[in-house]
PDB file of C-alpha atoms in Angstrom:
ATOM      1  CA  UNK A   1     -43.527  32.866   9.957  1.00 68.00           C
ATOM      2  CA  UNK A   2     -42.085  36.581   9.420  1.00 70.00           C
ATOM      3  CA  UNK A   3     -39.336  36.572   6.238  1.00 69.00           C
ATOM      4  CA  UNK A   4     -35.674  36.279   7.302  1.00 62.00           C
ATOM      5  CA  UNK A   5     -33.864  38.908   7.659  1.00 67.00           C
ATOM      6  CA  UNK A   6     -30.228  36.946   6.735  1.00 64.00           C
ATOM      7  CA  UNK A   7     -31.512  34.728   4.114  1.00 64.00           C
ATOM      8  CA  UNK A   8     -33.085  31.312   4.164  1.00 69.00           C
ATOM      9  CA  UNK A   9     -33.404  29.349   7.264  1.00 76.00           C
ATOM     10  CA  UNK A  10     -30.913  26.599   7.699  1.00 80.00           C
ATOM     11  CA  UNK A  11     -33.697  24.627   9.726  1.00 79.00           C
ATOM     12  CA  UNK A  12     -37.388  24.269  10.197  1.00 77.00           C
ATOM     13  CA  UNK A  13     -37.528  27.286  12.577  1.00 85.00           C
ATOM     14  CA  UNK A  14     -35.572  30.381  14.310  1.00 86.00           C
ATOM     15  CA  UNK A  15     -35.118  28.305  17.798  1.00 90.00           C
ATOM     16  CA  UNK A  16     -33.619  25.522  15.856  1.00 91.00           C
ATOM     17  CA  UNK A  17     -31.648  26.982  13.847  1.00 91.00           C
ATOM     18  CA  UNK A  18     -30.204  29.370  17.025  1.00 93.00           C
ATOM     19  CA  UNK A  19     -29.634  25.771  19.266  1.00 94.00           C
ATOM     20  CA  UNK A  20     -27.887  24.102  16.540  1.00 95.00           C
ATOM     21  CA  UNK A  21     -25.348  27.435  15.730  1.00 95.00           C
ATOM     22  CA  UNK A  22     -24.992  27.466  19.032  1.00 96.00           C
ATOM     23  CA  UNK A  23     -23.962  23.621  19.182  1.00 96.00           C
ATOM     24  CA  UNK A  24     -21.526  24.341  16.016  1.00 96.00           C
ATOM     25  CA  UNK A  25     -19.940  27.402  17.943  1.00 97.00           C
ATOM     26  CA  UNK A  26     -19.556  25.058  21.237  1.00 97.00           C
ATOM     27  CA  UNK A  27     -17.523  22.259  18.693  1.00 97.00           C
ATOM     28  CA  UNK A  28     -16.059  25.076  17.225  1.00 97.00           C
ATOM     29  CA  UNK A  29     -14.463  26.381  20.150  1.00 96.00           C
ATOM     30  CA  UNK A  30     -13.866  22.507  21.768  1.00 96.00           C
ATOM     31  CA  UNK A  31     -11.916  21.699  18.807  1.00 95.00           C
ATOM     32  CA  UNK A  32     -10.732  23.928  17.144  1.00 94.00           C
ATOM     33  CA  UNK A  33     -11.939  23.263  13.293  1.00 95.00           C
ATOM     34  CA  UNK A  34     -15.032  21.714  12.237  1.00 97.00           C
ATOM     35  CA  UNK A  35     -16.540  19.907   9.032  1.00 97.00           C
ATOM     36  CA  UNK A  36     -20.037  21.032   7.536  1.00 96.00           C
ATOM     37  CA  UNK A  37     -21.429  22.558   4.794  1.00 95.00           C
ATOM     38  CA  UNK A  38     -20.375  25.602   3.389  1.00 95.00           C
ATOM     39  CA  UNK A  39     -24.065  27.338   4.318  1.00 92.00           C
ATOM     40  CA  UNK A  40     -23.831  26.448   7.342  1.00 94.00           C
ATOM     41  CA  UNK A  41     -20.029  27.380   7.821  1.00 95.00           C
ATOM     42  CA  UNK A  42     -21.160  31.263   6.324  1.00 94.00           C
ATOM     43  CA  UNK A  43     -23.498  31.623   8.897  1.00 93.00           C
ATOM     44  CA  UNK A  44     -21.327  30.127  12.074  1.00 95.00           C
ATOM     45  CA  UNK A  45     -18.399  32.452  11.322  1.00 95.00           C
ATOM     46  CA  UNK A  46     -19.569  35.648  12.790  1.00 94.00           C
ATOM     47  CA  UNK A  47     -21.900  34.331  15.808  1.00 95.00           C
ATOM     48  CA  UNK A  48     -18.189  32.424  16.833  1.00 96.00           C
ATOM     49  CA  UNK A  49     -15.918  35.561  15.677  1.00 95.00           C
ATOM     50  CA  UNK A  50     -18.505  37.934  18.224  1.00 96.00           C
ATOM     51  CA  UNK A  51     -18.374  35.322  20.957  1.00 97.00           C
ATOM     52  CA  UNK A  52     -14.484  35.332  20.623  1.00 96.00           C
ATOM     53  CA  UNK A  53     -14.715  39.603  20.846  1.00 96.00           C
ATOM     54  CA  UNK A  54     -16.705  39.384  24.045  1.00 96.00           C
ATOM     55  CA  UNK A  55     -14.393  36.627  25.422  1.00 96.00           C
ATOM     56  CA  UNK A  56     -11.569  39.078  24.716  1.00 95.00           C
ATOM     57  CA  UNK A  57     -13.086  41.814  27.360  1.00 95.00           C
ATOM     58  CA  UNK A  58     -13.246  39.052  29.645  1.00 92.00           C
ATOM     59  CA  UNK A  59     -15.516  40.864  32.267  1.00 95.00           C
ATOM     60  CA  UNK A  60     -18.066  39.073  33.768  1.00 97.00           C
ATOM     61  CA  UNK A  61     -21.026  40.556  31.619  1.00 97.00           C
ATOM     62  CA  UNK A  62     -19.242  39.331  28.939  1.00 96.00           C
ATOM     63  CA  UNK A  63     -18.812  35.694  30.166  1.00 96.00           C
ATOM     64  CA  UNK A  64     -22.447  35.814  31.323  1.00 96.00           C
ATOM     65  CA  UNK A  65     -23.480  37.608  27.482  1.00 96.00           C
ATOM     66  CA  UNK A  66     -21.609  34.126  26.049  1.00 96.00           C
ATOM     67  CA  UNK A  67     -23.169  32.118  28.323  1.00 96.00           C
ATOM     68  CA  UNK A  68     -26.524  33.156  26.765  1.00 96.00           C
ATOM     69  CA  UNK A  69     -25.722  31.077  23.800  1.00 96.00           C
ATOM     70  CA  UNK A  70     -22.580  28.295  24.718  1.00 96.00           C
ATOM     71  CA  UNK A  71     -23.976  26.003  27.664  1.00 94.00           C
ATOM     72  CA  UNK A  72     -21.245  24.275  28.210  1.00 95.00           C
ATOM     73  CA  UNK A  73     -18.908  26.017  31.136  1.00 96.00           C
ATOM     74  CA  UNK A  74     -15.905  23.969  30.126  1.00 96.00           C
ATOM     75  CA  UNK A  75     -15.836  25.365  26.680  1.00 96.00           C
ATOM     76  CA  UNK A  76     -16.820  28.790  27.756  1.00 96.00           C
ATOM     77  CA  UNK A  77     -13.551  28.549  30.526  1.00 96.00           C
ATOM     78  CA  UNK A  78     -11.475  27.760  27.257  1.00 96.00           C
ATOM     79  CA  UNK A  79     -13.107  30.099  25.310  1.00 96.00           C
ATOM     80  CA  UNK A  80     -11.770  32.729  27.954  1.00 96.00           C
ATOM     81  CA  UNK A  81      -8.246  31.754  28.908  1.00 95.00           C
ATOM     82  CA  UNK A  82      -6.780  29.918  25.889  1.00 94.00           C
ATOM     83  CA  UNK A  83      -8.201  30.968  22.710  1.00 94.00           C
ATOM     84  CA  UNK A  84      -9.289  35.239  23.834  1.00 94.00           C
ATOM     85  CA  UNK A  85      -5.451  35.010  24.919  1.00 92.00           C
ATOM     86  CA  UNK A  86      -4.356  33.501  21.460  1.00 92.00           C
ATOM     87  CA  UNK A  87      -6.468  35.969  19.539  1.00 92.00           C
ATOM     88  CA  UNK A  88      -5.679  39.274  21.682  1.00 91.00           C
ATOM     89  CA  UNK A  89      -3.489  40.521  19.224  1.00 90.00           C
ATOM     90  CA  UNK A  90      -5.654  40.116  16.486  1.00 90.00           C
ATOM     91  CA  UNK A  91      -8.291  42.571  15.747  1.00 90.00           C
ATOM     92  CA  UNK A  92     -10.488  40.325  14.090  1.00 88.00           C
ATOM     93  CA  UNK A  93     -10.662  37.265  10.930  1.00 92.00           C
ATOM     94  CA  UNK A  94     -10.632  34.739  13.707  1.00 94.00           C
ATOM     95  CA  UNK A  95     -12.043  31.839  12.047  1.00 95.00           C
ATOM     96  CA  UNK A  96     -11.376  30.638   8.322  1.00 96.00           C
ATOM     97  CA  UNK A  97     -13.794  29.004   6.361  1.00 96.00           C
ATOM     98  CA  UNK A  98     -11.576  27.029   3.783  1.00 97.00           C
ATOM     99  CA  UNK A  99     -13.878  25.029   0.772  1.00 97.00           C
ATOM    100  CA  UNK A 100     -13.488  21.248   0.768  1.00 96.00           C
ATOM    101  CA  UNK A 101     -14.957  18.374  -1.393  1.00 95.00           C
ATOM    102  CA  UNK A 102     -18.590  18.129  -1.739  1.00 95.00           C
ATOM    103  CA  UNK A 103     -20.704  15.759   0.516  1.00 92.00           C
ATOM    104  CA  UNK A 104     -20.692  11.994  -0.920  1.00 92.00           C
ATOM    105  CA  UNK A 105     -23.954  11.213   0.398  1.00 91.00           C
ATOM    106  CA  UNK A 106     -26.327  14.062  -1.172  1.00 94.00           C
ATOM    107  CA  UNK A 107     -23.630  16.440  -2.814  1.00 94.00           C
ATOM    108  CA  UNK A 108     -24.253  18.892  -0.439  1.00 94.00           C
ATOM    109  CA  UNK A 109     -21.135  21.539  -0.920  1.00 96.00           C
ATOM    110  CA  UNK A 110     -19.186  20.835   2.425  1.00 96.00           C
ATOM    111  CA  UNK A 111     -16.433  23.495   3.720  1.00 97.00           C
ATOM    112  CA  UNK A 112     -13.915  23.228   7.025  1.00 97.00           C
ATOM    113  CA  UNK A 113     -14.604  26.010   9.796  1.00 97.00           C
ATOM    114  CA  UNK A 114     -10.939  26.431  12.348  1.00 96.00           C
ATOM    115  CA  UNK A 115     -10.068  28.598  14.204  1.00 95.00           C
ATOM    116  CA  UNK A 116      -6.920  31.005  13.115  1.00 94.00           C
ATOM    117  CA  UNK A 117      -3.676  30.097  15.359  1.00 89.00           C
ATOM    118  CA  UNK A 118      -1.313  31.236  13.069  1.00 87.00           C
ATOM    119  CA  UNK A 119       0.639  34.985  14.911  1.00 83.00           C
ATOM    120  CA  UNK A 120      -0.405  38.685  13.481  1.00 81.00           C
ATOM    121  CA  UNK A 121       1.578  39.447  10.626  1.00 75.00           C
ATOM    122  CA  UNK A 122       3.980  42.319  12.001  1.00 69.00           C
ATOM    123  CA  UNK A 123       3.117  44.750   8.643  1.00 66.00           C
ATOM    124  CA  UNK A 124       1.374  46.831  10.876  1.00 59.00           C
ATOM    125  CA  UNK A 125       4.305  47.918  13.123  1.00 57.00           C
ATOM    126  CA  UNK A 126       6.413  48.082  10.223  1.00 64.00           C
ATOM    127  CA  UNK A 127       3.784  50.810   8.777  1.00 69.00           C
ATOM    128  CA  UNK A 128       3.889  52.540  11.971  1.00 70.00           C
ATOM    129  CA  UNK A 129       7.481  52.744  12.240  1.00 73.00           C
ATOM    130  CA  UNK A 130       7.319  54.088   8.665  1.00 72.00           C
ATOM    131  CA  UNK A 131       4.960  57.094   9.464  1.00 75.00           C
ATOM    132  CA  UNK A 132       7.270  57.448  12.316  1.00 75.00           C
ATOM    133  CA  UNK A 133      10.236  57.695  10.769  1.00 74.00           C
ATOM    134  CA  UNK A 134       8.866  59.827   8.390  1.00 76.00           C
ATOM    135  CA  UNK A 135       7.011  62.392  11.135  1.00 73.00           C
ATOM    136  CA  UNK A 136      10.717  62.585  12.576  1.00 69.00           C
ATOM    137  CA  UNK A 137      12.331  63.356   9.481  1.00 67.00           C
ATOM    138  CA  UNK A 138       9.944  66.007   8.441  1.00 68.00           C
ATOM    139  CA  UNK A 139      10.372  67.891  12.121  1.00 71.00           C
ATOM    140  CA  UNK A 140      14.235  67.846  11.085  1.00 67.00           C
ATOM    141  CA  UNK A 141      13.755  68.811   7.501  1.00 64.00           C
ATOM    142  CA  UNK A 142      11.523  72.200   9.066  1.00 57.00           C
ATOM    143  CA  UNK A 143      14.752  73.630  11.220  1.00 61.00           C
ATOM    144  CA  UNK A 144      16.966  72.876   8.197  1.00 58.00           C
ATOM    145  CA  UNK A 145      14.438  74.836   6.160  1.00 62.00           C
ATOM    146  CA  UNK A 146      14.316  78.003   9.098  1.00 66.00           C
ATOM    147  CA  UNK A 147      17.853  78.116   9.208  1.00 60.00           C
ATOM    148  CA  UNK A 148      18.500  78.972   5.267  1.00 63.00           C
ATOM    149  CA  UNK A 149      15.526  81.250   5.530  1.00 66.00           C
ATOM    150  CA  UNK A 150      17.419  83.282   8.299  1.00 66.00           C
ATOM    151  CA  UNK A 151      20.662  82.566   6.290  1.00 63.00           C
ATOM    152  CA  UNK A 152      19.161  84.446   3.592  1.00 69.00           C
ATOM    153  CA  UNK A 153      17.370  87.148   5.693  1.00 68.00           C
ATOM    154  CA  UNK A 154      21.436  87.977   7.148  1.00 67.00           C
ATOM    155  CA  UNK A 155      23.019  88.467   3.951  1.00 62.00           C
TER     156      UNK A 155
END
């Protein structure tokens, strides 16, 4: 078997461990938030956060590129309408990966996987509406600044 290239196999081999992200991405995206362990969680998060980007184009290659890996048309319908809609103001973070209790049965360290509802904080149109407030107060500041120069140039 070649060496992985992301770190040590979550299963006994690439197919199964690509079928059973793939069924974690498809419960992912039914639901809404998951429970598993925290390996497991780390590598979910950006298989689901690059289906999510490709259900934002929303063009048919896309929906046929996601189809690839969720089977399920239902979830890839929802995938496309409801949550690419939620997240289309979001440039990216779309899932959270939040630490929880370990596993009772064999201590395993366990972590929730959901989905990020919550709006875009607006601190990037306030920065933008900084810059441009100050881009129109320096293009008043430089006729100010040409009008004492020709003051001075008169007297």
């Amino acid at each position: 078997m070649p060496t992985p290239k992301k770190g040590p196999r979550l299963a006994s081999s690439p197919a199964h461990e690509r079928l059973m992200l793939a069924n974690m991405a498809t419960s992912l995206f039914q639901n809404g938030r998951i429970t598993t362990t925290l390996p497991k969680a780390k590598r979910l998060r950006p298989l689901a956060e690059r289906l999510i980007t490709f259900a934002k184009r929303g063009d048919l290659h896309s929906r046929r590129r996601v189809m690839r890996v969720i089977r399920n048309k239902s979830v890839v319908h929802k995938l496309f309408t409801e949550i690419a809609e939620q997240m289309e103001q979001r440039e990216g973070g779309y899932t959270r990966i939040v630490k929880i209790a370990s596993r009772t049965g064999d201590n395993a360290p366990a972590a929730i996987i959901e989905l990020v509802t919550e709006p875009v904080s607006p601190k990037k149109a306030v920065v933008k509406e900084a810059e441009a407030a100050t881009k129109v107060a320096a293009e008043a500041e430089v006729p100010a600044e040409e009008a004492k120069d020709e003051a001075e140039k008169a007297e």
